[in-house]
mmCIF file of C-alpha atoms in Angstrom:
data_model
loop_
_atom_site.group_PDB
_atom_site.id
_atom_site.type_symbol
_atom_site.label_atom_id
_atom_site.label_comp_id
_atom_site.label_asym_id
_atom_site.label_seq_id
_atom_site.Cartn_x
_atom_site.Cartn_y
_atom_site.Cartn_z
ATOM 1 C CA MET A 672 -21.749 21.183 21.337
ATOM 2 C CA LYS A 673 -24.003 19.599 23.886
ATOM 3 C CA VAL A 674 -26.945 17.267 23.410
ATOM 4 C CA LYS A 675 -29.326 20.049 24.449
ATOM 5 C CA GLU A 676 -28.183 22.167 21.487
ATOM 6 C CA LEU A 677 -28.808 19.328 19.027
ATOM 7 C CA MET A 678 -32.050 17.898 20.434
ATOM 8 C CA ASP A 679 -35.559 18.513 19.160
ATOM 9 C CA THR A 680 -37.798 19.882 21.909
ATOM 10 C CA ASN A 681 -40.812 19.380 19.671
ATOM 11 C CA PHE A 682 -41.577 15.783 20.678
ATOM 12 C CA ILE A 683 -44.538 13.762 21.850
ATOM 13 C CA ASP A 684 -44.924 11.640 24.966
ATOM 14 C CA VAL A 685 -47.600 9.274 26.241
ATOM 15 C CA PHE A 686 -48.541 7.493 29.474
ATOM 16 C CA PRO A 687 -48.295 3.744 30.240
ATOM 17 C CA ASP A 688 -52.053 3.483 30.868
ATOM 18 C CA GLN A 689 -52.979 5.167 27.625
ATOM 19 C CA ASP A 690 -54.907 3.232 25.000
ATOM 20 C CA ILE A 691 -52.846 1.964 22.048
ATOM 21 C CA VAL A 692 -55.351 3.222 19.473
ATOM 22 C CA GLU A 693 -55.317 6.705 21.008
ATOM 23 C CA VAL A 694 -51.491 6.729 20.942
ATOM 24 C CA SER A 695 -51.462 5.505 17.344
ATOM 25 C CA LEU A 696 -53.624 8.506 16.389
ATOM 26 C CA LYS A 697 -51.216 10.846 18.148
ATOM 27 C CA MET A 698 -48.153 9.356 16.416
ATOM 28 C CA GLU A 699 -49.970 9.608 13.080
ATOM 29 C CA LYS A 700 -51.023 13.200 13.699
ATOM 30 C CA TYR A 701 -47.480 14.337 14.535
ATOM 31 C CA LYS A 702 -45.851 11.913 12.052
ATOM 32 C CA LYS A 703 -43.611 10.358 14.693
ATOM 33 C CA PHE A 704 -42.225 6.828 14.475
ATOM 34 C CA THR A 705 -41.345 6.788 18.186
ATOM 35 C CA THR A 706 -42.570 8.199 21.473
ATOM 36 C CA SER A 707 -41.319 8.360 25.036
ATOM 37 C CA VAL A 708 -43.567 6.842 27.683
ATOM 38 C CA VAL A 709 -43.505 8.982 30.847
ATOM 39 C CA ASP A 710 -45.030 9.060 34.323
ATOM 40 C CA HIS A 711 -46.865 12.083 35.707
ATOM 41 C CA GLU A 712 -43.541 13.739 36.625
ATOM 42 C CA ARG A 713 -42.456 13.293 32.972
ATOM 43 C CA LYS A 714 -39.804 10.767 33.977
ATOM 44 C CA LEU A 715 -39.009 8.154 31.336
ATOM 45 C CA VAL A 716 -40.703 4.841 32.089
ATOM 46 C CA GLY A 717 -40.777 3.333 28.596
ATOM 47 C CA TRP A 718 -40.351 3.705 24.865
ATOM 48 C CA VAL A 719 -42.572 2.725 21.959
ATOM 49 C CA THR A 720 -41.949 2.639 18.219
ATOM 50 C CA SER A 721 -44.543 2.285 15.476
ATOM 51 C CA ILE A 722 -43.443 -1.363 15.102
ATOM 52 C CA GLU A 723 -44.746 -2.199 18.624
ATOM 53 C CA ILE A 724 -47.937 -0.241 17.885
ATOM 54 C CA ILE A 725 -48.541 -2.334 14.750
ATOM 55 C CA LYS A 726 -47.917 -5.563 16.646
ATOM 56 C CA GLY A 727 -50.117 -4.435 19.542
ATOM 57 C CA LEU A 728 -52.991 -3.421 17.244
ATOM 58 C CA ARG A 729 -52.823 -6.706 15.362
ATOM 59 C CA GLU A 730 -52.677 -8.793 18.527
ATOM 60 C CA GLY A 731 -55.522 -6.872 20.146
ATOM 61 C CA LYS A 732 -53.442 -5.503 23.028
ATOM 62 C CA LYS A 733 -55.072 -2.598 24.892
ATOM 63 C CA LEU A 734 -52.539 -0.448 26.776
ATOM 64 C CA ILE A 735 -49.135 1.077 26.073
ATOM 65 C CA LYS A 736 -47.597 -0.626 29.125
ATOM 66 C CA ASP A 737 -48.398 -3.998 27.508
ATOM 67 C CA ILE A 738 -46.203 -3.277 24.475
ATOM 68 C CA MET A 739 -43.543 -0.747 25.553
ATOM 69 C CA TYR A 740 -39.819 -1.237 26.018
ATOM 70 C CA THR A 741 -38.762 -0.696 29.633
ATOM 71 C CA PRO A 742 -36.036 1.885 30.405
ATOM 72 C CA LYS A 743 -33.264 -0.708 30.718
ATOM 73 C CA ASP A 744 -33.754 -1.536 27.017
ATOM 74 C CA VAL A 745 -33.899 2.092 25.886
ATOM 75 C CA VAL A 746 -30.879 4.016 24.589
ATOM 76 C CA SER A 747 -30.954 7.496 26.135
ATOM 77 C CA VAL A 748 -28.624 10.442 26.676
ATOM 78 C CA ASN A 749 -28.406 13.270 29.199
ATOM 79 C CA GLU A 750 -29.022 16.815 27.987
ATOM 80 C CA ASN A 751 -25.524 17.805 29.169
ATOM 81 C CA ASP A 752 -23.733 14.971 27.368
ATOM 82 C CA ALA A 753 -21.514 15.928 24.445
ATOM 83 C CA ALA A 754 -23.521 15.861 21.201
ATOM 84 C CA ARG A 755 -20.843 13.456 19.904
ATOM 85 C CA LEU A 756 -22.090 10.831 22.367
ATOM 86 C CA ALA A 757 -25.582 10.936 20.873
ATOM 87 C CA VAL A 758 -24.082 10.588 17.396
ATOM 88 C CA ILE A 759 -22.001 7.593 18.486
ATOM 89 C CA LYS A 760 -25.015 5.938 20.147
ATOM 90 C CA ALA A 761 -27.314 6.547 17.159
ATOM 91 C CA SER A 762 -24.668 5.039 14.932
ATOM 92 C CA LYS A 763 -23.870 2.088 17.214
ATOM 93 C CA TYR A 764 -27.445 1.069 18.013
ATOM 94 C CA LYS A 765 -28.874 2.097 14.614
ATOM 95 C CA VAL A 766 -31.835 3.885 16.160
ATOM 96 C CA ILE A 767 -33.817 6.674 14.534
ATOM 97 C CA SER A 768 -34.344 8.632 17.757
ATOM 98 C CA ILE A 769 -33.011 8.816 21.296
ATOM 99 C CA PRO A 770 -34.827 10.320 24.292
ATOM 100 C CA VAL A 771 -32.927 13.066 26.122
ATOM 101 C CA LEU A 772 -33.162 13.181 29.912
ATOM 102 C CA ASN A 773 -32.224 15.844 32.424
ATOM 103 C CA ASP A 774 -30.452 15.031 35.707
ATOM 104 C CA GLU A 775 -33.791 14.129 37.301
ATOM 105 C CA GLY A 776 -34.588 11.558 34.625
ATOM 106 C CA LYS A 777 -37.284 13.708 33.024
ATOM 107 C CA VAL A 778 -37.651 13.692 29.245
ATOM 108 C CA VAL A 779 -36.675 17.110 27.878
ATOM 109 C CA GLY A 780 -36.115 16.352 24.188
ATOM 110 C CA VAL A 781 -35.360 13.841 21.491
ATOM 111 C CA ILE A 782 -32.310 13.396 19.288
ATOM 112 C CA ARG A 783 -33.397 12.310 15.800
ATOM 113 C CA SER A 784 -31.114 10.707 13.234
ATOM 114 C CA CYS A 785 -32.323 13.175 10.586
ATOM 115 C CA ASP A 786 -31.298 16.099 12.812
ATOM 116 C CA ILE A 787 -27.887 14.497 13.267
ATOM 117 C CA VAL A 788 -27.594 14.098 9.495
ATOM 118 C CA GLU A 789 -28.482 17.757 9.066
ATOM 119 C CA THR A 790 -25.918 18.927 11.624
ATOM 120 C CA LEU A 791 -23.124 16.674 10.407
ATOM 121 C CA SER A 792 -23.800 17.483 6.771
ATOM 122 C CA GLN A 793 -23.536 21.204 7.521
ATOM 123 C CA LEU A 794 -19.854 20.600 8.184
ATOM 124 C CA TYR A 795 -19.557 19.153 4.703
ATOM 125 C CA GLU A 796 -21.613 21.938 3.205
ATOM 126 C CA ILE A 797 -19.369 24.766 4.475
ATOM 127 C CA LYS A 798 -18.012 26.646 1.485
ATOM 128 C CA VAL A 799 -14.246 26.247 1.212
ATOM 129 C CA SER A 800 -13.984 30.026 0.737
ATOM 130 C CA ARG A 801 -15.302 30.460 4.290
ATOM 131 C CA ILE A 802 -12.417 28.389 5.610
ATOM 132 C CA PHE A 803 -9.954 30.483 3.593
ATOM 133 C CA GLU A 804 -11.538 33.739 4.810
ATOM 134 C CA ALA A 805 -11.037 32.625 8.404
ATOM 135 C CA MET A 806 -7.439 31.715 7.611
ATOM 136 C CA ALA A 807 -6.775 35.056 5.903
ATOM 137 C CA ALA A 808 -8.165 36.857 8.948
ATOM 138 C CA GLU A 809 -5.835 35.006 11.285
ATOM 139 C CA LEU A 810 -2.647 34.771 9.228
ATOM 140 C CA LYS A 811 -0.509 37.777 10.057
ATOM 141 C CA GLY A 812 1.055 39.716 7.190
ATOM 142 C CA VAL A 813 -0.541 37.649 4.437
ATOM 143 C CA SER A 814 -3.068 39.226 2.090
ATOM 144 C CA TRP A 815 -6.039 37.496 0.501
ATOM 145 C CA ASN A 816 -4.413 37.709 -2.923
ATOM 146 C CA GLU A 817 -1.187 36.165 -1.633
ATOM 147 C CA LEU A 818 -3.188 33.342 -0.119
ATOM 148 C CA MET A 819 -4.977 32.710 -3.431
ATOM 149 C CA GLU A 820 -1.674 32.795 -5.319
ATOM 150 C CA ALA A 821 -0.073 30.375 -2.869
ATOM 151 C CA SER A 822 -3.073 28.064 -3.202
ATOM 152 C CA ALA A 823 -2.917 28.141 -7.004
ATOM 153 C CA VAL A 824 0.808 27.317 -6.936
ATOM 154 C CA VAL A 825 0.319 24.469 -4.459
ATOM 155 C CA THR A 826 -2.580 23.074 -6.512
ATOM 156 C CA LYS A 827 -0.419 23.119 -9.627
ATOM 157 C CA ARG A 828 2.443 21.436 -7.779
ATOM 158 C CA GLN A 829 0.187 18.701 -6.376
ATOM 159 C CA THR A 830 -2.120 17.984 -9.285
ATOM 160 C CA GLY A 831 -0.302 19.345 -12.336
ATOM 161 C CA GLU A 832 -3.323 21.539 -13.106
ATOM 162 C CA ARG A 833 -2.427 25.023 -14.365
ATOM 163 C CA ILE A 834 -4.730 27.243 -12.381
ATOM 164 C CA THR A 835 -4.618 31.002 -11.822
ATOM 165 C CA ALA A 836 -5.201 32.696 -8.472
ATOM 166 C CA LYS A 837 -8.408 34.226 -9.874
ATOM 167 C CA LYS A 838 -9.701 30.871 -11.047
ATOM 168 C CA TYR A 839 -8.813 29.311 -7.715
ATOM 169 C CA GLU A 840 -10.714 32.043 -5.899
ATOM 170 C CA LYS A 841 -13.762 31.450 -8.061
ATOM 171 C CA ARG A 842 -13.571 27.716 -7.549
ATOM 172 C CA ILE A 843 -13.511 27.792 -3.747
ATOM 173 C CA LYS A 844 -16.531 30.103 -3.748
ATOM 174 C CA ASN A 845 -18.503 27.326 -5.424
ATOM 175 C CA THR A 846 -16.991 24.355 -3.636
ATOM 176 C CA THR A 847 -18.037 22.854 -0.342
ATOM 177 C CA PHE A 848 -15.692 21.244 2.171
ATOM 178 C CA GLY A 849 -17.323 17.884 1.385
ATOM 179 C CA GLU A 850 -16.624 18.236 -2.332
ATOM 180 C CA ALA A 851 -13.054 19.380 -1.638
ATOM 181 C CA ILE A 852 -12.388 16.289 0.457
ATOM 182 C CA TRP A 853 -13.546 13.991 -2.326
ATOM 183 C CA ALA A 854 -11.691 16.070 -4.935
ATOM 184 C CA THR A 855 -8.357 16.043 -3.095
ATOM 185 C CA GLY A 856 -8.639 12.358 -2.276
ATOM 186 C CA GLY A 857 -9.490 12.426 1.411
ATOM 187 C CA LEU A 858 -9.337 14.459 4.573
ATOM 188 C CA GLU A 859 -5.621 13.870 5.139
ATOM 189 C CA LYS A 860 -4.690 15.069 1.647
ATOM 190 C CA PHE A 861 -6.795 18.184 2.126
ATOM 191 C CA PHE A 862 -4.842 18.960 5.305
ATOM 192 C CA VAL A 863 -1.525 18.297 3.596
ATOM 193 C CA GLY A 864 -2.527 20.841 0.942
ATOM 194 C CA LEU A 865 -3.267 23.450 3.619
ATOM 195 C CA ILE A 866 0.095 22.829 5.303
ATOM 196 C CA ALA A 867 1.784 23.210 1.915
ATOM 197 C CA ILE A 868 0.021 26.559 1.439
ATOM 198 C CA GLY A 869 1.324 27.634 4.862
ATOM 199 C CA GLU A 870 4.842 26.622 3.838
ATOM 200 C CA TYR A 871 4.601 28.475 0.561
ATOM 201 C CA VAL A 872 3.223 31.639 2.122
ATOM 202 C CA LEU A 873 6.154 31.773 4.516
ATOM 203 C CA ALA A 874 8.685 31.064 1.771
ATOM 204 C CA ARG A 875 7.319 34.118 -0.050
ATOM 205 C CA LYS A 876 7.536 36.238 3.092
ATOM 206 C CA VAL A 877 11.181 35.199 3.589
ATOM 207 C CA ALA A 878 11.982 35.958 -0.067
ATOM 208 C CA ARG A 879 10.347 39.420 0.243
ATOM 209 C CA ALA A 880 12.316 40.167 3.400
ATOM 210 C CA ARG A 881 15.600 39.311 1.624
ATOM 211 C CA LYS A 882 14.950 41.659 -1.300
ATOM 212 C CA MET B 926 -18.422 8.229 -2.955
ATOM 213 C CA LYS B 927 -21.531 7.102 -4.783
ATOM 214 C CA VAL B 928 -24.955 6.217 -3.462
ATOM 215 C CA LYS B 929 -24.328 2.547 -4.260
ATOM 216 C CA GLU B 930 -21.381 2.507 -1.845
ATOM 217 C CA LEU B 931 -23.476 3.975 0.964
ATOM 218 C CA MET B 932 -26.759 2.122 0.422
ATOM 219 C CA ASP B 933 -28.011 -0.904 2.326
ATOM 220 C CA THR B 934 -28.771 -3.797 -0.011
ATOM 221 C CA ASN B 935 -30.424 -5.646 2.851
ATOM 222 C CA PHE B 936 -33.924 -4.206 2.411
ATOM 223 C CA ILE B 937 -37.470 -5.470 2.076
ATOM 224 C CA ASP B 938 -40.017 -4.835 -0.643
ATOM 225 C CA VAL B 939 -43.690 -5.676 -1.078
ATOM 226 C CA PHE B 940 -46.328 -5.694 -3.819
ATOM 227 C CA PRO B 941 -49.318 -3.328 -4.215
ATOM 228 C CA ASP B 942 -51.795 -6.226 -4.005
ATOM 229 C CA GLN B 943 -50.305 -7.620 -0.827
ATOM 230 C CA ASP B 944 -52.401 -7.735 2.330
ATOM 231 C CA ILE B 945 -51.609 -5.023 4.900
ATOM 232 C CA VAL B 946 -51.502 -7.497 7.795
ATOM 233 C CA GLU B 947 -49.051 -9.707 5.925
ATOM 234 C CA VAL B 948 -46.825 -6.691 5.175
ATOM 235 C CA SER B 949 -47.034 -5.555 8.795
ATOM 236 C CA LEU B 950 -45.692 -8.963 9.873
ATOM 237 C CA LYS B 951 -42.826 -8.645 7.406
ATOM 238 C CA MET B 952 -41.894 -5.141 8.601
ATOM 239 C CA GLU B 953 -42.018 -6.361 12.199
ATOM 240 C CA LYS B 954 -39.901 -9.417 11.444
ATOM 241 C CA TYR B 955 -37.161 -7.382 9.754
ATOM 242 C CA LYS B 956 -37.611 -4.378 12.081
ATOM 243 C CA LYS B 957 -38.127 -1.948 9.207
ATOM 244 C CA PHE B 958 -40.089 1.283 9.503
ATOM 245 C CA THR B 959 -40.393 1.626 5.728
ATOM 246 C CA THR B 960 -40.665 -0.538 2.632
ATOM 247 C CA SER B 961 -40.584 -0.024 -1.100
ATOM 248 C CA VAL B 962 -43.632 -1.172 -3.044
ATOM 249 C CA VAL B 963 -42.565 -2.735 -6.367
ATOM 250 C CA ASP B 964 -44.094 -4.353 -9.428
ATOM 251 C CA HIS B 965 -43.031 -7.771 -10.701
ATOM 252 C CA GLU B 966 -40.021 -6.236 -12.460
ATOM 253 C CA ARG B 967 -38.969 -4.719 -9.104
ATOM 254 C CA LYS B 968 -39.687 -1.216 -10.358
ATOM 255 C CA LEU B 969 -40.740 1.269 -7.687
ATOM 256 C CA VAL B 970 -44.513 1.834 -7.713
ATOM 257 C CA GLY B 971 -45.013 3.056 -4.148
ATOM 258 C CA TRP B 972 -43.687 3.556 -0.639
ATOM 259 C CA VAL B 973 -45.118 2.692 2.741
ATOM 260 C CA THR B 974 -44.033 3.638 6.254
ATOM 261 C CA SER B 975 -45.210 2.064 9.497
ATOM 262 C CA ILE B 976 -47.403 5.157 10.019
ATOM 263 C CA GLU B 977 -49.546 4.261 6.959
ATOM 264 C CA ILE B 978 -49.676 0.643 8.131
ATOM 265 C CA ILE B 979 -51.024 1.738 11.530
ATOM 266 C CA LYS B 980 -53.628 3.955 9.903
ATOM 267 C CA GLY B 981 -54.594 1.215 7.437
ATOM 268 C CA LEU B 982 -54.959 -1.408 10.168
ATOM 269 C CA ARG B 983 -57.063 0.902 12.304
ATOM 270 C CA GLU B 984 -59.312 1.927 9.432
ATOM 271 C CA GLY B 985 -59.765 -1.651 8.255
ATOM 272 C CA LYS B 986 -58.085 -1.153 4.862
ATOM 273 C CA LYS B 987 -57.067 -4.355 3.093
ATOM 274 C CA LEU B 988 -54.337 -3.821 0.503
ATOM 275 C CA ILE B 989 -51.023 -1.965 0.300
ATOM 276 C CA LYS B 990 -52.155 -0.057 -2.808
ATOM 277 C CA ASP B 991 -54.934 1.504 -0.702
ATOM 278 C CA ILE B 992 -52.470 3.129 1.706
ATOM 279 C CA MET B 993 -49.187 3.607 -0.181
ATOM 280 C CA TYR B 994 -47.533 6.812 -1.353
ATOM 281 C CA THR B 995 -47.252 6.962 -5.142
ATOM 282 C CA PRO B 996 -43.820 7.496 -6.751
ATOM 283 C CA LYS B 997 -44.360 11.229 -7.335
ATOM 284 C CA ASP B 998 -44.508 11.708 -3.548
ATOM 285 C CA VAL B 999 -41.484 9.534 -2.803
ATOM 286 C CA VAL B 1000 -37.963 10.928 -2.383
ATOM 287 C CA SER B 1001 -35.565 8.607 -4.237
ATOM 288 C CA VAL B 1002 -32.001 8.625 -5.559
ATOM 289 C CA ASN B 1003 -30.168 6.853 -8.362
ATOM 290 C CA GLU B 1004 -27.458 4.347 -7.429
ATOM 291 C CA ASN B 1005 -24.920 6.411 -9.420
ATOM 292 C CA ASP B 1006 -25.761 9.720 -7.737
ATOM 293 C CA ALA B 1007 -23.126 11.227 -5.440
ATOM 294 C CA ALA B 1008 -23.645 10.023 -1.871
ATOM 295 C CA ARG B 1009 -23.748 13.712 -0.923
ATOM 296 C CA LEU B 1010 -27.040 14.048 -2.775
ATOM 297 C CA ALA B 1011 -28.657 11.380 -0.603
ATOM 298 C CA VAL B 1012 -27.342 13.131 2.495
ATOM 299 C CA ILE B 1013 -28.745 16.465 1.320
ATOM 300 C CA LYS B 1014 -32.135 14.890 0.508
ATOM 301 C CA ALA B 1015 -32.342 13.015 3.823
ATOM 302 C CA SER B 1016 -31.563 16.263 5.599
ATOM 303 C CA LYS B 1017 -33.932 18.417 3.530
ATOM 304 C CA TYR B 1018 -36.953 16.092 3.593
ATOM 305 C CA LYS B 1019 -36.237 14.715 7.091
ATOM 306 C CA VAL B 1020 -36.846 11.130 6.025
ATOM 307 C CA ILE B 1021 -35.409 8.048 7.711
ATOM 308 C CA SER B 1022 -34.844 6.113 4.495
ATOM 309 C CA ILE B 1023 -34.683 6.693 0.759
ATOM 310 C CA PRO B 1024 -35.169 4.035 -1.940
ATOM 311 C CA VAL B 1025 -32.276 3.704 -4.397
ATOM 312 C CA LEU B 1026 -33.123 3.045 -8.055
ATOM 313 C CA ASN B 1027 -31.001 1.935 -10.976
ATOM 314 C CA ASP B 1028 -31.315 3.475 -14.450
ATOM 315 C CA GLU B 1029 -34.271 1.193 -15.216
ATOM 316 C CA GLY B 1030 -36.217 2.390 -12.174
ATOM 317 C CA LYS B 1031 -35.708 -0.862 -10.275
ATOM 318 C CA VAL B 1032 -35.137 -0.741 -6.522
ATOM 319 C CA VAL B 1033 -31.578 -1.877 -5.755
ATOM 320 C CA GLY B 1034 -31.094 -0.603 -2.220
ATOM 321 C CA VAL B 1035 -32.074 1.794 0.527
ATOM 322 C CA ILE B 1036 -30.225 4.724 2.077
ATOM 323 C CA ARG B 1037 -30.971 4.878 5.796
ATOM 324 C CA SER B 1038 -30.399 7.916 7.996
ATOM 325 C CA CYS B 1039 -28.581 5.754 10.560
ATOM 326 C CA ASP B 1040 -26.138 4.578 7.882
ATOM 327 C CA ILE B 1041 -25.554 8.198 6.896
ATOM 328 C CA VAL B 1042 -24.926 9.068 10.549
ATOM 329 C CA GLU B 1043 -22.431 6.218 10.778
ATOM 330 C CA THR B 1044 -20.558 7.293 7.632
ATOM 331 C CA LEU B 1045 -20.510 10.998 8.485
ATOM 332 C CA SER B 1046 -19.497 10.353 12.084
ATOM 333 C CA GLN B 1047 -16.533 8.286 10.946
ATOM 334 C CA LEU B 1048 -15.028 11.516 9.669
ATOM 335 C CA TYR B 1049 -15.313 12.951 13.151
ATOM 336 C CA GLU B 1050 -13.966 9.814 14.742
ATOM 337 C CA ILE B 1051 -10.673 9.770 12.803
ATOM 338 C CA LYS B 1052 -7.805 10.024 15.271
ATOM 339 C CA VAL B 1053 -5.922 13.305 14.835
ATOM 340 C CA SER B 1054 -2.660 11.324 14.883
ATOM 341 C CA ARG B 1055 -3.737 9.648 11.628
ATOM 342 C CA ILE B 1056 -4.024 13.060 9.986
ATOM 343 C CA PHE B 1057 -0.557 14.001 11.258
ATOM 344 C CA GLU B 1058 0.902 10.685 10.050
ATOM 345 C CA ALA B 1059 -0.411 11.391 6.562
ATOM 346 C CA MET B 1060 1.050 14.891 6.731
ATOM 347 C CA ALA B 1061 4.449 13.624 7.927
ATOM 348 C CA ALA B 1062 4.509 11.145 5.048
ATOM 349 C CA GLU B 1063 3.881 13.890 2.508
ATOM 350 C CA LEU B 1064 5.899 16.784 3.926
ATOM 351 C CA LYS B 1065 9.362 16.644 2.382
ATOM 352 C CA GLY B 1066 12.369 17.035 4.668
ATOM 353 C CA VAL B 1067 10.362 17.248 7.879
ATOM 354 C CA SER B 1068 10.651 14.514 10.486
ATOM 355 C CA TRP B 1069 7.880 13.305 12.786
ATOM 356 C CA ASN B 1070 9.675 14.810 15.783
ATOM 357 C CA GLU B 1071 10.013 18.179 14.068
ATOM 358 C CA LEU B 1072 6.305 18.101 13.265
ATOM 359 C CA MET B 1073 5.449 17.377 16.912
ATOM 360 C CA GLU B 1074 7.779 20.140 18.091
ATOM 361 C CA ALA B 1075 6.258 22.613 15.641
ATOM 362 C CA SER B 1076 2.774 21.626 16.802
ATOM 363 C CA ALA B 1077 3.697 22.083 20.467
ATOM 364 C CA VAL B 1078 5.153 25.531 19.751
ATOM 365 C CA VAL B 1079 2.095 26.602 17.736
ATOM 366 C CA THR B 1080 -0.246 25.322 20.445
ATOM 367 C CA LYS B 1081 1.649 27.318 23.060
ATOM 368 C CA ARG B 1082 1.566 30.410 20.875
ATOM 369 C CA GLN B 1083 -2.185 30.108 20.222
ATOM 370 C CA THR B 1084 -3.500 28.977 23.599
ATOM 371 C CA GLY B 1085 -0.761 29.903 26.048
ATOM 372 C CA GLU B 1086 -0.591 26.278 27.176
ATOM 373 C CA ARG B 1087 2.958 25.037 27.870
ATOM 374 C CA ILE B 1088 3.024 21.677 26.154
ATOM 375 C CA THR B 1089 5.981 19.477 25.208
ATOM 376 C CA ALA B 1090 6.313 17.679 21.874
ATOM 377 C CA LYS B 1091 5.999 14.341 23.705
ATOM 378 C CA LYS B 1092 2.824 15.412 25.462
ATOM 379 C CA TYR B 1093 1.399 16.720 22.186
ATOM 380 C CA GLU B 1094 2.146 13.399 20.505
ATOM 381 C CA LYS B 1095 0.379 11.523 23.276
ATOM 382 C CA ARG B 1096 -2.605 13.853 23.113
ATOM 383 C CA ILE B 1097 -3.270 13.483 19.382
ATOM 384 C CA LYS B 1098 -3.151 9.685 19.746
ATOM 385 C CA ASN B 1099 -6.158 9.933 22.044
ATOM 386 C CA THR B 1100 -8.029 12.725 20.297
ATOM 387 C CA THR B 1101 -10.462 12.447 17.432
ATOM 388 C CA PHE B 1102 -10.921 15.022 14.689
ATOM 389 C CA GLY B 1103 -14.368 15.795 16.129
ATOM 390 C CA GLU B 1104 -12.957 16.513 19.583
ATOM 391 C CA ALA B 1105 -10.149 18.617 18.082
ATOM 392 C CA ILE B 1106 -12.645 20.784 16.225
ATOM 393 C CA TRP B 1107 -14.583 21.518 19.408
ATOM 394 C CA ALA B 1108 -11.347 21.992 21.379
ATOM 395 C CA THR B 1109 -9.846 24.491 18.919
ATOM 396 C CA GLY B 1110 -13.127 26.367 18.569
ATOM 397 C CA GLY B 1111 -14.299 25.285 15.128
ATOM 398 C CA LEU B 1112 -13.220 23.878 11.812
ATOM 399 C CA GLU B 1113 -11.691 27.146 10.580
ATOM 400 C CA LYS B 1114 -9.510 27.534 13.687
ATOM 401 C CA PHE B 1115 -8.318 23.954 13.337
ATOM 402 C CA PHE B 1116 -7.200 24.742 9.765
ATOM 403 C CA VAL B 1117 -5.519 27.951 10.839
ATOM 404 C CA GLY B 1118 -3.528 25.912 13.381
ATOM 405 C CA LEU B 1119 -2.394 23.517 10.655
ATOM 406 C CA ILE B 1120 -1.312 26.405 8.421
ATOM 407 C CA ALA B 1121 0.615 27.880 11.352
ATOM 408 C CA ILE B 1122 2.380 24.541 11.817
ATOM 409 C CA GLY B 1123 3.319 24.595 8.129
ATOM 410 C CA GLU B 1124 4.682 28.115 8.521
ATOM 411 C CA TYR B 1125 6.699 27.162 11.594
ATOM 412 C CA VAL B 1126 8.147 24.031 10.020
ATOM 413 C CA LEU B 1127 9.419 26.059 7.096
ATOM 414 C CA ALA B 1128 10.832 28.781 9.356
ATOM 415 C CA ARG B 1129 12.870 26.079 11.095
ATOM 416 C CA LYS B 1130 14.081 24.695 7.767
ATOM 417 C CA VAL B 1131 15.189 28.175 6.693
ATOM 418 C CA ALA B 1132 16.963 28.747 10.021
ATOM 419 C CA ARG B 1133 18.767 25.386 9.694
ATOM 420 C CA ALA B 1134 19.873 26.219 6.153
ATOM 421 C CA ARG B 1135 21.331 29.530 7.345
ATOM 422 C CA LYS B 1136 23.431 27.955 10.095
#
């Protein structure tokens, strides 16, 4: 995934010579805590957050250029960067939004921390059954019911819980990946469980072949 | 994980009768875009973002109570809620921070979207080798070298790439879970690969036992 797939193209920008009061009205209207400052080619020349606006209003400053951060102090990403890079930067610099530039330095979007949260949390919110469906589709010679049975056996072996294949199937329909990770005690344990299911499925195949 | 493990206890709060200018100085000083408004028992009675402060300053309002959101319009969580709930709320309401209350309604912390990004991204940033180490520790009768060999064989089978066990080992030391997901084409495919490794490892065990 690239930055351009994650970014919000619905952003505001302002000019360095614009009046602070006018900009404050624009930020209020669009409910934005930050705005890029651009020149007439839309190249990034500064960055302003609502904190600088407040300070500027209180101190009686007039223009955006009097209160803005200059590009060297602004965290930005390129639209073709890996989305991961934007996530790492947002996390490292603890910023709520990052301007996205194209190769010419023009502002083409904004990465917002709430969009990152949404995207990352979608991973957690995937239903476990979806993961199993993908596995069933790719595992050769293993039926859905066999997979559920193997999973129930592995669960019993690992947790002591007596669970039927039917109950297991019902459970994963209502469980998200995020919940499963917490329930199994961490990402690594979840993986170990999947490997164990793979082992078990093959053991059954071998046993069938011998009969 | 609970909200109280994810929340930031380093937050600011203000009173409804406080002067807007005074509060604006406090938000500036601590670089906060939002603040809880509390009564003298520290119970939540309102919420203010820098957008309301800007509007209040411009319109010549005097006190926080004249510009604040009232509790019914504020998204909050309880300190004992699952951290997932805060993530879901931050994502759904697209807010940059959420006040955290205890059972008495007192503000005890704040969940910030950048902290959520940091926590969620840590999952992505786990080195794949750490996942394999946990698997090796739990898989009975399978050595680290066998696991690497199985992984190399499965990789070759799935992608056509000729890779040695040594090269595979080196690769997972430098690869994060996030990168692996993109490289394998999604979470489900990554899981399918792990299952295939489990299958292969057992096939080898069976073959050894037959010899």
